Amino acid sequence: MKICSPEGQAVSEKLLQAVSRPERLQGLRIGFLDNTKAPVDKMLAHIDKRLQERLPGIRTFHASKSSMAVPATAQVMGELRANADVLINALGD
Amino acid sequence: MISTPFVGLARNQARVLGLPSLPTVVLDHPIAGVAIDKVLARVDAALDEIIAKLTTALPAPDIAAVASNRLRCERIELAQADEWSDLQIEFAARGWSDGLPLVPPTEARVSAMVGGSGLRADLVIGEVAPKMGVATVECIAINAVMAGCQPEHMPLLVTVVQAMTDPIFNLKTIQATTHPVAPLLIVGGPLAQRLNINCGSGLFGPGPWSNGVIGRAIRLILLNIGGGHPGEIDKATMGQPGKFSYCIAENEAASPWPSLRAERGFAAEVSTVTMLDAEAPHNINDHESTTAGGLLTTIAGTMAQNGQNNVYYAGEPLLLLSPEHAATIAGDGFSKDDVKRSIYEDARIPMSRFSRENIERRLWRFLPKRYLNRPPHTGVTVAQCWKDIMVIVAGGPGKHSMAVPTCAGSRSVTKPILKPDGSPWLPSDFQEPVSG
């Protein structure tokens, strides 16, 4: 029997070229994006503290989504681009 | 950073969003609800990996991994699957199944289904999250065949896909969240009866009408085109029965008030479908109250429960009033807006009913203007404003209404069911009664 597949194809999946990664974090600006899931804010603050202890001279910048259920706004992403060289994000419960 | 059950979802989204090699650090699940010192110990243990992942070069993009541009659904020869039972096994093995028997989507059935739409087979209606699969008319029709739909259902199904892929509906979250949400179809207007969509007794239940197959077709579209496979991408902790099929019509004939579509500006001859990010419905039993005030006291009391998303996030909780309850309330001079205002004011949960953690980390954080440092008797609302509460009349004889909380980050979308020339589909456009 010949049948039709119900799977919709993705027309053209985007493929982004990532910017080159830094070889070390010293002197860089570390960004943190809180997805508002519990207890991500405390986890990211803890990573911030530990990184500051281990890598003196780094700067950090924190941003938050308005809700876990929606994407970060263009404003939040713009602030991260302006204030961070690398970003730590969190997903899930 | 991801907790273990969400790795598949994260990898899927990294690929869909264009960076399949996105570095990830996986922490043991669960995170929420665990003592913070234990969570931070896991973070400490992962710190070297976090630093390494931030400073390790990513592999070059794999161009070959990019999907080809195909708007015609694949044809598959199933040489060993001529028997009905063999086909069902084959469908399940391919991940196409909702667990119930499926109608084989043969070329002839699909062609007839496409014909019901009045549209070209390769016309793109939308991209269905989170896979962002392309919902062509043909692909919608294939899933409609598998669900057991009739060609006459196609204009509605196409409109539903238009509504679900509206960005304000936020389908990506609805498809992937741990919350037990399913898109609820609320059909209004003259087509509802013509398409045999039940708005009366037992409208959420089984019966010889079209609600079941229409809702099922949408679930198959979410599964097969949107990639919302349970456990892998659909991370619902519990799910709910509405994830099989969730389609009703508004009982406009029994309503003393303007219909939902009239509230939203559509003319009487224009049929519509409204999509809502809905939890399962919950009963509101009141056989004794004989006044609007009495009934609304029961309704507000039922809707004011503190485990729902609507207390923390803007949403549109839905109240389905039975015709008898609606008549009693309207008989006391209440408009639909009066009902909404009454629920907004009275369906409140004292903050003392919330745990300290939820007060501090949800109510104070997300809604500080309303709740920060307020006394324990402060009432927490189930909507952010009275206009966000949706009210329709539905069901048959009896003293049971229903309340449906919603998820988060989504707004309901109402779309008219239109022909290619922009005029509304009318009951007279269909030749024979449609059976479910």
Short mmCIF file of C-alpha atoms in Angstrom, two decimals:
data_model
loop_
_atom_site.label_atom_id
_atom_site.label_comp_id
_atom_site.label_asym_id
_atom_site.label_seq_id
_atom_site.Cartn_x
_atom_site.Cartn_y
_atom_site.Cartn_z
CA MET A 1 0.00 0.00 0.00
CA LYS A 2 1.21 3.48 -0.87
CA ILE A 3 0.50 6.18 1.67
CA CYS A 4 1.28 9.87 2.21
CA SER A 5 3.54 10.90 5.07
CA PRO A 6 1.85 13.24 7.57
CA GLU A 7 5.17 14.79 8.58
CA GLY A 8 5.62 18.38 7.56
CA GLN A 9 9.11 19.20 6.41
CA ALA A 10 10.91 22.22 7.71
CA VAL A 11 11.22 24.45 4.64
CA SER A 12 14.66 25.78 5.34
CA GLU A 13 16.11 25.38 8.75
CA LYS A 14 18.25 28.34 9.62
CA LEU A 15 21.90 27.68 10.20
CA LEU A 16 23.79 30.31 12.10
CA GLN A 17 27.52 30.80 12.06
CA ALA A 18 28.53 31.20 15.67
CA VAL A 19 31.03 33.90 16.47
CA SER A 20 34.44 32.59 17.42
CA ARG A 21 34.68 31.46 21.01
CA PRO A 22 37.12 33.10 23.41
CA GLU A 23 40.02 30.92 24.54
CA ARG A 24 39.75 32.24 28.09
CA LEU A 25 37.23 34.21 30.12
CA GLN A 26 39.67 36.57 31.87
CA GLY A 27 38.82 40.17 31.08
CA LEU A 28 35.54 39.30 29.43
CA ARG A 29 31.97 40.22 30.22
CA ILE A 30 29.88 37.22 31.28
CA GLY A 31 26.16 37.50 30.65
CA PHE A 32 23.45 35.58 32.50
CA LEU A 33 19.89 35.11 31.26
CA ASP A 34 17.35 34.04 33.88
CA ASN A 35 14.36 32.15 32.42
CA THR A 36 12.48 32.75 35.75
CA LYS A 37 12.17 29.05 36.54
CA ALA A 38 12.87 28.27 40.17
CA PRO A 39 15.63 28.64 41.36
CA VAL A 40 17.57 29.80 38.30
CA ASP A 41 18.18 33.27 39.70
CA LYS A 42 19.98 31.80 42.71
CA MET A 43 21.95 29.38 40.53
CA LEU A 44 23.12 32.11 38.17
CA ALA A 45 24.04 34.40 41.09
CA HIS A 46 26.08 31.54 42.53
CA ILE A 47 27.91 30.94 39.25
CA ASP A 48 28.58 34.68 39.06
CA LYS A 49 30.13 34.59 42.54
CA ARG A 50 32.25 31.52 41.79
CA LEU A 51 33.48 32.90 38.47
CA GLN A 52 34.46 36.19 40.13
CA GLU A 53 36.43 34.20 42.71
CA ARG A 54 38.25 32.11 40.12
CA LEU A 55 38.66 34.66 37.36
CA PRO A 56 39.41 38.08 38.84
CA GLY A 57 38.80 40.90 36.41
CA ILE A 58 35.75 39.52 34.69
CA ARG A 59 32.60 41.59 34.64
CA THR A 60 29.10 40.19 34.78
CA PHE A 61 25.70 41.27 33.53
CA HIS A 62 22.35 39.80 34.47
CA ALA A 63 19.10 39.88 32.49
CA SER A 64 15.79 38.10 32.89
CA LYS A 65 12.91 37.04 30.70
CA SER A 66 9.55 38.43 31.80
CA SER A 67 8.20 34.90 32.04
CA MET A 68 9.45 31.39 31.40
CA ALA A 69 6.65 30.97 28.85
CA VAL A 70 7.71 33.68 26.43
CA PRO A 71 10.91 34.45 24.52
CA ALA A 72 13.28 37.12 25.77
CA THR A 73 12.27 40.47 24.33
CA ALA A 74 14.31 42.27 21.71
CA GLN A 75 15.22 44.80 24.40
CA VAL A 76 16.60 42.11 26.70
CA MET A 77 18.56 40.52 23.86
CA GLY A 78 19.89 43.92 22.87
CA GLU A 79 21.07 44.58 26.41
CA LEU A 80 22.82 41.22 26.46
CA ARG A 81 24.52 41.87 23.14
CA ALA A 82 25.70 45.24 24.41
CA ASN A 83 26.92 44.04 27.77
CA ALA A 84 28.12 40.46 27.39
CA ASP A 85 30.79 38.60 25.40
CA VAL A 86 29.49 35.16 26.36
CA LEU A 87 26.17 34.08 27.82
CA ILE A 88 24.98 31.47 30.28
CA ASN A 89 21.32 30.54 29.91
CA ALA A 90 19.12 27.98 31.61
CA LEU A 91 16.34 25.79 30.25
CA GLY A 92 13.89 23.37 31.79
CA ASP A 93 12.75 22.76 35.34
CA MET B 1 22.35 24.66 31.47
CA ILE B 2 19.66 22.01 31.27
CA SER B 3 18.24 19.47 33.66
CA THR B 4 18.35 15.91 32.39
CA PRO B 5 14.79 15.34 31.08
CA PHE B 6 15.01 18.43 28.88
CA VAL B 7 18.14 17.57 26.88
CA GLY B 8 16.17 16.34 23.88
CA LEU B 9 14.03 19.47 23.82
CA ALA B 10 17.11 21.70 24.12
CA ARG B 11 18.91 19.93 21.29
CA ASN B 12 15.80 20.13 19.13
CA GLN B 13 15.44 23.85 19.70
CA ALA B 14 19.14 24.51 19.16
CA ARG B 15 18.82 22.80 15.79
CA VAL B 16 15.57 24.55 14.80
CA LEU B 17 16.96 27.93 15.82
CA GLY B 18 20.08 27.41 13.75
CA LEU B 19 22.87 26.47 16.15
CA PRO B 20 22.81 22.67 16.50
CA SER B 21 26.25 22.62 18.13
CA LEU B 22 25.18 24.95 20.96
CA PRO B 23 27.21 23.86 24.01
CA THR B 24 25.16 22.56 26.93
CA VAL B 25 25.85 21.58 30.51
CA VAL B 26 23.45 19.02 31.97
CA LEU B 27 22.51 19.02 35.65
CA ASP B 28 20.69 16.25 37.48
CA HIS B 29 16.91 16.64 37.68
CA PRO B 30 14.94 17.91 39.55
CA ILE B 31 16.13 21.41 40.25
CA ALA B 32 12.91 23.15 41.32
CA GLY B 33 11.68 22.10 44.73
CA VAL B 34 15.13 20.91 45.88
CA ALA B 35 16.93 22.55 48.83
CA ILE B 36 19.04 25.34 47.43
CA ASP B 37 22.28 24.13 49.02
CA LYS B 38 21.97 20.84 47.15
CA VAL B 39 21.28 22.67 43.89
CA LEU B 40 24.28 24.94 44.35
CA ALA B 41 26.48 21.91 45.08
CA ARG B 42 25.52 20.57 41.63
CA VAL B 43 26.38 23.97 40.15
CA ASP B 44 29.80 23.89 41.85
CA ALA B 45 30.44 20.42 40.48
CA ALA B 46 29.61 21.66 36.97
CA LEU B 47 31.64 24.88 37.12
CA ASP B 48 34.71 23.57 35.29
CA GLU B 49 32.50 22.23 32.53
CA ILE B 50 30.66 25.57 32.29
CA ILE B 51 33.96 27.42 31.85
CA ALA B 52 35.21 24.84 29.35
CA LYS B 53 32.04 25.03 27.27
CA LEU B 54 32.29 28.82 27.13
CA THR B 55 35.85 28.66 25.84
CA THR B 56 35.78 25.72 23.43
CA ALA B 57 35.48 26.41 19.72
CA LEU B 58 32.28 25.18 18.07
CA PRO B 59 32.43 22.89 15.04
CA ALA B 60 31.67 24.45 11.67
CA PRO B 61 28.01 24.32 10.64
CA ASP B 62 27.03 21.11 8.92
CA ILE B 63 25.39 22.39 5.77
CA ALA B 64 24.29 18.88 4.82
CA ALA B 65 22.14 18.77 7.93
CA VAL B 66 19.89 21.50 6.62
CA ALA B 67 16.57 20.12 5.48
CA SER B 68 15.68 20.36 1.84
CA ASN B 69 12.90 22.56 0.63
CA ARG B 70 10.00 20.19 0.03
CA LEU B 71 6.40 21.28 -0.08
CA ARG B 72 5.02 17.91 -1.23
CA CYS B 73 4.67 15.34 1.47
CA GLU B 74 6.63 12.16 0.98
CA ARG B 75 4.94 9.09 -0.55
CA ILE B 76 5.84 5.82 1.14
CA GLU B 77 5.31 2.30 -0.16
CA LEU B 78 4.48 -0.05 2.69
CA ALA B 79 5.08 -3.44 1.05
CA GLN B 80 4.56 -5.53 4.18
CA ALA B 81 1.60 -3.67 5.58
CA ASP B 82 -1.56 -4.49 3.69
CA GLU B 83 -3.54 -5.58 6.72
CA TRP B 84 -5.19 -2.94 8.89
CA SER B 85 -3.39 -4.15 12.01
CA ASP B 86 -0.02 -4.13 10.22
CA LEU B 87 -0.62 -0.55 9.16
CA GLN B 88 -1.36 0.53 12.70
CA ILE B 89 1.90 -1.00 13.88
CA GLU B 90 3.75 0.70 11.04
CA PHE B 91 2.20 4.11 11.84
CA ALA B 92 3.10 3.78 15.51
CA ALA B 93 6.68 2.76 14.64
CA ARG B 94 7.04 5.89 12.55
CA GLY B 95 5.88 8.06 15.47
CA TRP B 96 2.69 9.15 13.70
CA SER B 97 0.21 7.73 16.17
CA ASP B 98 -1.80 9.18 19.04
CA GLY B 99 -2.38 5.63 20.25
CA LEU B 100 -5.74 5.15 18.54
CA PRO B 101 -6.34 3.48 15.17
CA LEU B 102 -5.57 5.72 12.18
CA VAL B 103 -7.19 5.83 8.75
CA PRO B 104 -4.52 5.06 6.11
CA PRO B 105 -3.78 8.28 4.18
CA THR B 106 -3.94 6.93 0.64
CA GLU B 107 -3.53 9.17 -2.37
CA ALA B 108 -7.24 9.05 -3.19
CA ARG B 109 -8.35 9.93 0.35
CA VAL B 110 -5.83 12.74 0.62
CA SER B 111 -6.81 14.14 -2.77
CA ALA B 112 -10.48 14.20 -1.77
CA MET B 113 -9.58 15.87 1.53
CA VAL B 114 -7.51 18.56 -0.21
CA GLY B 115 -10.48 19.15 -2.51
CA GLY B 116 -12.62 20.06 0.47
CA SER B 117 -10.43 23.05 1.20
CA GLY B 118 -10.83 24.82 -2.12
CA LEU B 119 -7.10 25.53 -1.94
CA ARG B 120 -3.93 24.36 -3.76
CA ALA B 121 -2.31 21.32 -2.17
CA ASP B 122 1.08 23.02 -1.89
CA LEU B 123 -0.22 26.25 -0.38
CA VAL B 124 1.65 26.96 2.86
CA ILE B 125 -0.73 27.77 5.73
CA GLY B 126 1.87 28.10 8.49
CA GLU B 127 4.89 26.65 10.25
CA VAL B 128 3.99 24.55 13.26
CA ALA B 129 6.19 24.90 16.36
CA PRO B 130 8.42 23.68 17.80
CA LYS B 131 9.75 21.72 14.79
CA MET B 132 8.56 24.53 12.51
CA GLY B 133 7.25 21.94 10.10
CA VAL B 134 5.47 23.39 7.12
CA ALA B 135 1.72 22.91 7.20
CA THR B 136 0.74 22.83 3.55
CA VAL B 137 -2.88 22.19 2.69
CA GLU B 138 -1.85 18.69 1.64
CA CYS B 139 -0.08 17.97 4.89
CA ILE B 140 -3.09 19.19 6.87
CA ALA B 141 -5.28 16.98 4.70
CA ILE B 142 -3.12 13.90 5.34
CA ASN B 143 -3.47 14.31 9.08
CA ALA B 144 -7.19 14.98 8.67
CA VAL B 145 -7.60 11.70 6.78
CA MET B 146 -5.71 9.82 9.48
CA ALA B 147 -7.95 11.35 12.16
CA GLY B 148 -11.14 10.31 10.37
CA CYS B 149 -12.25 13.73 9.15
CA GLN B 150 -14.46 14.52 6.17
CA PRO B 151 -13.40 16.88 3.33
CA GLU B 152 -15.97 19.41 4.57
CA HIS B 153 -13.89 19.84 7.72
CA MET B 154 -10.92 21.20 5.78
CA PRO B 155 -11.84 24.93 5.79
CA LEU B 156 -12.07 24.76 9.57
CA LEU B 157 -8.82 22.82 9.95
CA VAL B 158 -6.96 25.26 7.72
CA THR B 159 -8.31 28.15 9.80
CA VAL B 160 -7.23 26.44 13.01
CA VAL B 161 -3.67 26.14 11.68
CA GLN B 162 -3.74 29.83 10.79
CA ALA B 163 -4.84 30.64 14.33
CA MET B 164 -2.37 28.32 16.07
CA THR B 165 0.58 29.70 14.13
CA ASP B 166 -0.26 33.30 15.03
CA PRO B 167 2.73 34.36 17.16
CA ILE B 168 0.54 35.64 20.00
CA PHE B 169 -0.78 32.10 20.50
CA ASN B 170 2.80 31.08 21.43
CA LEU B 171 2.45 27.51 20.21
CA LYS B 172 6.06 26.69 21.00
CA THR B 173 5.39 26.95 24.71
CA ILE B 174 2.05 25.13 24.45
CA GLN B 175 3.75 22.22 22.67
CA ALA B 176 6.72 21.88 25.00
CA THR B 177 5.64 22.93 28.50
CA THR B 178 5.31 20.68 31.54
CA HIS B 179 1.87 22.29 32.11
CA PRO B 180 -1.19 20.20 31.09
CA VAL B 181 -2.28 22.53 28.30
CA ALA B 182 -3.95 21.68 25.01
CA PRO B 183 -5.25 23.98 22.30
CA LEU B 184 -9.03 24.15 22.70
CA LEU B 185 -11.07 24.85 19.56
CA ILE B 186 -14.23 26.88 20.17
CA VAL B 187 -16.24 27.01 16.96
CA GLY B 188 -18.92 29.66 16.55
CA GLY B 189 -21.42 30.61 13.90
CA PRO B 190 -23.63 28.86 11.36
CA LEU B 191 -20.95 26.37 10.26
CA ALA B 192 -20.83 24.76 13.70
CA GLN B 193 -24.18 23.07 13.26
CA ARG B 194 -23.58 22.36 9.58
CA LEU B 195 -20.31 20.59 10.39
CA ASN B 196 -22.07 18.65 13.15
CA ILE B 197 -19.98 20.11 15.97
CA ASN B 198 -21.73 19.55 19.27
CA CYS B 199 -22.46 22.60 21.41
CA GLY B 200 -25.05 20.93 23.65
CA SER B 201 -25.31 17.97 26.00
CA GLY B 202 -22.01 16.20 26.50
CA LEU B 203 -20.07 18.49 24.18
CA PHE B 204 -16.71 17.56 25.75
CA GLY B 205 -17.54 13.85 25.56
CA PRO B 206 -17.98 11.08 23.01
CA GLY B 207 -20.79 10.91 20.49
CA PRO B 208 -21.72 10.71 16.82
CA TRP B 209 -20.62 14.22 16.00
CA SER B 210 -17.51 15.82 14.54
CA ASN B 211 -15.88 17.21 17.68
CA GLY B 212 -13.74 14.10 18.14
CA VAL B 213 -12.25 13.82 14.68
CA ILE B 214 -11.69 17.57 14.24
CA GLY B 215 -9.85 17.87 17.55
CA ARG B 216 -7.94 14.70 16.79
CA ALA B 217 -6.80 16.05 13.42
CA ILE B 218 -5.36 19.09 15.19
CA ARG B 219 -3.56 16.85 17.68
CA LEU B 220 -2.07 14.82 14.82
CA ILE B 221 -0.95 18.06 13.14
CA LEU B 222 0.73 19.14 16.38
CA LEU B 223 2.38 15.73 16.61
CA ASN B 224 3.38 15.08 13.01
CA ILE B 225 3.94 18.56 11.58
CA GLY B 226 4.89 20.34 14.82
CA GLY B 227 6.97 17.48 16.20
CA GLY B 228 5.28 17.57 19.61
CA HIS B 229 6.11 13.99 20.53
CA PRO B 230 5.11 13.23 24.14
CA GLY B 231 8.00 12.75 26.51
CA GLU B 232 10.58 13.96 24.02
CA ILE B 233 9.38 17.42 22.98
CA ASP B 234 5.99 17.62 24.70
CA LYS B 235 7.25 17.66 28.28
CA ALA B 236 3.82 17.63 29.96
CA THR B 237 4.24 16.19 33.44
CA MET B 238 0.72 14.75 33.39
CA GLY B 239 -0.95 15.90 30.19
CA GLN B 240 -4.73 15.69 30.07
CA PRO B 241 -7.46 13.94 28.02
CA GLY B 242 -7.94 17.07 25.88
CA LYS B 243 -4.60 16.29 24.31
CA PHE B 244 -6.35 13.55 22.31
CA SER B 245 -9.04 15.88 21.03
CA TYR B 246 -10.37 19.20 22.33
CA CYS B 247 -13.05 20.76 20.15
CA ILE B 248 -16.42 22.26 21.03
CA ALA B 249 -18.92 24.74 19.64
CA GLU B 250 -20.49 27.63 21.51
CA ASN B 251 -24.22 27.19 22.17
CA GLU B 252 -25.10 30.54 20.68
CA ALA B 253 -28.80 29.74 20.33
CA ALA B 254 -29.09 29.21 24.07
CA SER B 255 -27.08 32.25 25.07
CA PRO B 256 -28.80 35.37 26.41
CA TRP B 257 -25.72 37.40 25.50
CA PRO B 258 -23.63 38.20 22.42
CA SER B 259 -21.49 35.27 21.28
CA LEU B 260 -17.72 35.16 21.57
CA ARG B 261 -17.34 35.89 17.86
CA ALA B 262 -19.75 38.84 18.15
CA GLU B 263 -17.71 40.19 21.07
CA ARG B 264 -14.68 40.00 18.79
CA GLY B 265 -16.30 41.91 15.98
CA PHE B 266 -17.43 39.27 13.51
CA ALA B 267 -20.70 39.52 11.58
CA ALA B 268 -23.54 37.08 12.10
CA GLU B 269 -22.90 35.13 8.89
CA VAL B 270 -19.18 34.72 9.57
CA SER B 271 -18.26 31.49 11.37
CA THR B 272 -15.10 31.55 13.46
CA VAL B 273 -12.81 29.37 15.47
CA THR B 274 -11.18 30.58 18.66
CA MET B 275 -8.06 28.83 19.90
CA LEU B 276 -7.33 28.88 23.63
CA ASP B 277 -4.41 27.45 25.63
CA ALA B 278 -6.64 25.41 27.90
CA GLU B 279 -6.35 23.12 30.87
CA ALA B 280 -8.94 20.39 31.32
CA PRO B 281 -12.42 21.67 32.24
CA HIS B 282 -13.54 21.55 35.86
CA ASN B 283 -17.15 21.19 36.95
CA ILE B 284 -19.21 23.85 38.74
CA ASN B 285 -22.23 22.17 40.34
CA ASP B 286 -25.02 24.44 41.59
CA HIS B 287 -28.53 23.00 41.72
CA GLU B 288 -29.79 25.21 44.52
CA SER B 289 -29.06 28.85 43.73
CA THR B 290 -31.94 30.72 42.15
CA THR B 291 -30.28 34.11 41.70
CA ALA B 292 -27.33 35.52 39.80
CA GLY B 293 -25.66 36.37 43.08
CA GLY B 294 -25.98 32.83 44.34
CA LEU B 295 -24.67 31.23 41.18
CA LEU B 296 -21.79 33.67 40.84
CA THR B 297 -20.78 32.91 44.43
CA THR B 298 -20.46 29.22 43.53
CA ILE B 299 -18.71 30.01 40.25
CA ALA B 300 -16.19 32.38 41.84
CA GLY B 301 -15.52 29.87 44.61
CA THR B 302 -14.76 27.14 42.07
CA MET B 303 -12.54 29.31 39.92
CA ALA B 304 -10.53 30.60 42.89
CA GLN B 305 -8.00 27.79 43.29
CA ASN B 306 -4.36 28.46 43.99
CA GLY B 307 -2.67 25.73 41.94
CA GLN B 308 -3.46 27.24 38.56
CA ASN B 309 -1.16 29.26 36.31
CA ASN B 310 -3.67 32.10 36.05
CA VAL B 311 -2.81 33.36 39.54
CA TYR B 312 0.80 34.07 38.50
CA TYR B 313 0.65 34.85 34.78
CA ALA B 314 -1.63 36.85 32.54
CA GLY B 315 -4.14 34.50 30.95
CA GLU B 316 -7.72 34.20 29.84
CA PRO B 317 -9.58 31.74 32.08
CA LEU B 318 -12.70 30.44 30.38
CA LEU B 319 -16.12 30.06 32.01
CA LEU B 320 -18.62 27.83 30.18
CA LEU B 321 -22.04 28.59 31.57
CA SER B 322 -24.76 26.02 31.05
CA PRO B 323 -27.84 27.48 29.36
CA GLU B 324 -29.85 27.17 32.59
CA HIS B 325 -27.22 28.89 34.72
CA ALA B 326 -26.84 31.59 32.05
CA ALA B 327 -30.61 32.16 31.96
CA THR B 328 -30.78 32.58 35.72
CA ILE B 329 -27.88 35.06 35.74
CA ALA B 330 -29.18 37.04 32.76
CA GLY B 331 -32.66 36.98 34.26
CA ASP B 332 -31.36 39.07 37.11
CA GLY B 333 -30.19 41.69 34.64
CA PHE B 334 -26.53 40.70 34.37
CA SER B 335 -24.74 41.34 31.09
CA LYS B 336 -21.79 39.17 30.06
CA ASP B 337 -19.44 41.96 31.12
CA ASP B 338 -21.18 42.07 34.50
CA VAL B 339 -20.41 38.35 34.88
CA LYS B 340 -16.75 38.95 34.04
CA ARG B 341 -16.48 41.82 36.50
CA SER B 342 -18.16 39.79 39.21
CA ILE B 343 -15.75 36.86 38.76
CA TYR B 344 -12.77 39.19 38.68
CA GLU B 345 -13.81 40.76 41.96
CA ASP B 346 -14.95 37.64 43.80
CA ALA B 347 -12.79 34.78 42.51
CA ARG B 348 -9.86 35.62 44.76
CA ILE B 349 -7.62 33.46 46.88
CA PRO B 350 -6.26 34.91 50.13
CA MET B 351 -2.47 35.12 50.04
CA SER B 352 -2.50 33.11 53.25
CA ARG B 353 -3.47 30.09 51.09
CA PHE B 354 -0.14 30.31 49.23
CA SER B 355 3.13 28.89 50.51
CA ARG B 356 5.80 31.32 51.62
CA GLU B 357 7.98 30.25 48.69
CA ASN B 358 5.23 30.88 46.17
CA ILE B 359 4.46 34.28 47.68
CA GLU B 360 8.07 35.41 47.62
CA ARG B 361 9.23 33.79 44.38
CA ARG B 362 6.12 34.06 42.25
CA LEU B 363 3.58 36.62 43.49
CA TRP B 364 6.07 39.19 44.75
CA ARG B 365 8.45 38.68 41.86
CA PHE B 366 6.03 38.60 38.94
CA LEU B 367 3.29 40.87 40.32
CA PRO B 368 4.96 43.20 42.83
CA LYS B 369 2.53 46.06 42.35
CA ARG B 370 -0.34 43.85 43.38
CA TYR B 371 1.15 41.71 46.12
CA LEU B 372 4.56 42.79 47.42
CA ASN B 373 4.44 43.06 51.21
CA ARG B 374 0.63 43.00 51.24
CA PRO B 375 -1.22 41.52 54.27
CA PRO B 376 -2.15 37.78 54.29
CA HIS B 377 -5.84 38.39 53.58
CA THR B 378 -5.04 40.12 50.28
CA GLY B 379 -7.02 38.44 47.52
CA VAL B 380 -5.09 36.99 44.57
CA THR B 381 -7.05 37.31 41.32
CA VAL B 382 -7.40 34.64 38.62
CA ALA B 383 -6.97 37.21 35.83
CA GLN B 384 -4.99 40.38 35.46
CA CYS B 385 -8.10 42.35 34.44
CA TRP B 386 -11.81 41.55 34.14
CA LYS B 387 -11.76 41.71 30.36
CA ASP B 388 -9.34 38.79 30.26
CA ILE B 389 -12.03 36.45 31.60
CA MET B 390 -13.80 34.62 28.75
CA VAL B 391 -17.45 33.65 29.10
CA ILE B 392 -19.46 31.50 26.70
CA VAL B 393 -22.67 29.49 26.95
CA ALA B 394 -22.36 25.78 26.21
CA GLY B 395 -23.84 22.42 27.10
CA GLY B 396 -27.35 21.09 27.48
CA PRO B 397 -30.02 20.91 30.17
CA GLY B 398 -28.76 20.73 33.74
CA LYS B 399 -27.15 22.71 36.50
CA HIS B 400 -23.48 22.16 35.70
CA SER B 401 -21.21 24.84 34.30
CA MET B 402 -17.47 24.48 33.79
CA ALA B 403 -14.30 26.48 34.35
CA VAL B 404 -11.14 26.13 32.26
CA PRO B 405 -7.89 27.71 33.52
CA THR B 406 -5.25 28.50 30.94
CA CYS B 407 -1.46 28.20 30.67
CA ALA B 408 0.84 31.23 30.36
CA GLY B 409 2.38 33.44 27.73
CA SER B 410 -0.43 32.84 25.24
CA ARG B 411 -3.40 34.88 24.06
CA SER B 412 -6.48 33.37 22.48
CA VAL B 413 -6.83 33.84 18.73
CA THR B 414 -10.13 34.07 16.82
CA LYS B 415 -10.07 33.62 13.05
CA PRO B 416 -12.92 33.73 10.52
CA ILE B 417 -13.47 30.66 8.35
CA LEU B 418 -13.10 32.13 4.89
CA LYS B 419 -12.96 30.97 1.27
CA PRO B 420 -9.98 31.80 -0.93
CA ASP B 421 -11.86 34.87 -2.20
CA GLY B 422 -12.24 36.19 1.35
CA SER B 423 -15.96 35.54 1.67
CA PRO B 424 -17.19 33.38 4.57
CA TRP B 425 -17.89 29.70 4.17
CA LEU B 426 -21.64 29.26 4.59
CA PRO B 427 -23.76 26.21 5.42
CA SER B 428 -25.19 26.32 1.91
CA ASP B 429 -21.70 25.67 0.52
CA PHE B 430 -21.91 22.08 1.75
CA GLN B 431 -24.07 19.62 -0.14
CA GLU B 432 -24.76 16.90 2.37
CA PRO B 433 -24.91 16.73 6.14
CA VAL B 434 -21.48 16.04 7.59
CA SER B 435 -21.17 13.09 9.91
CA GLY B 436 -18.45 12.67 12.49
#
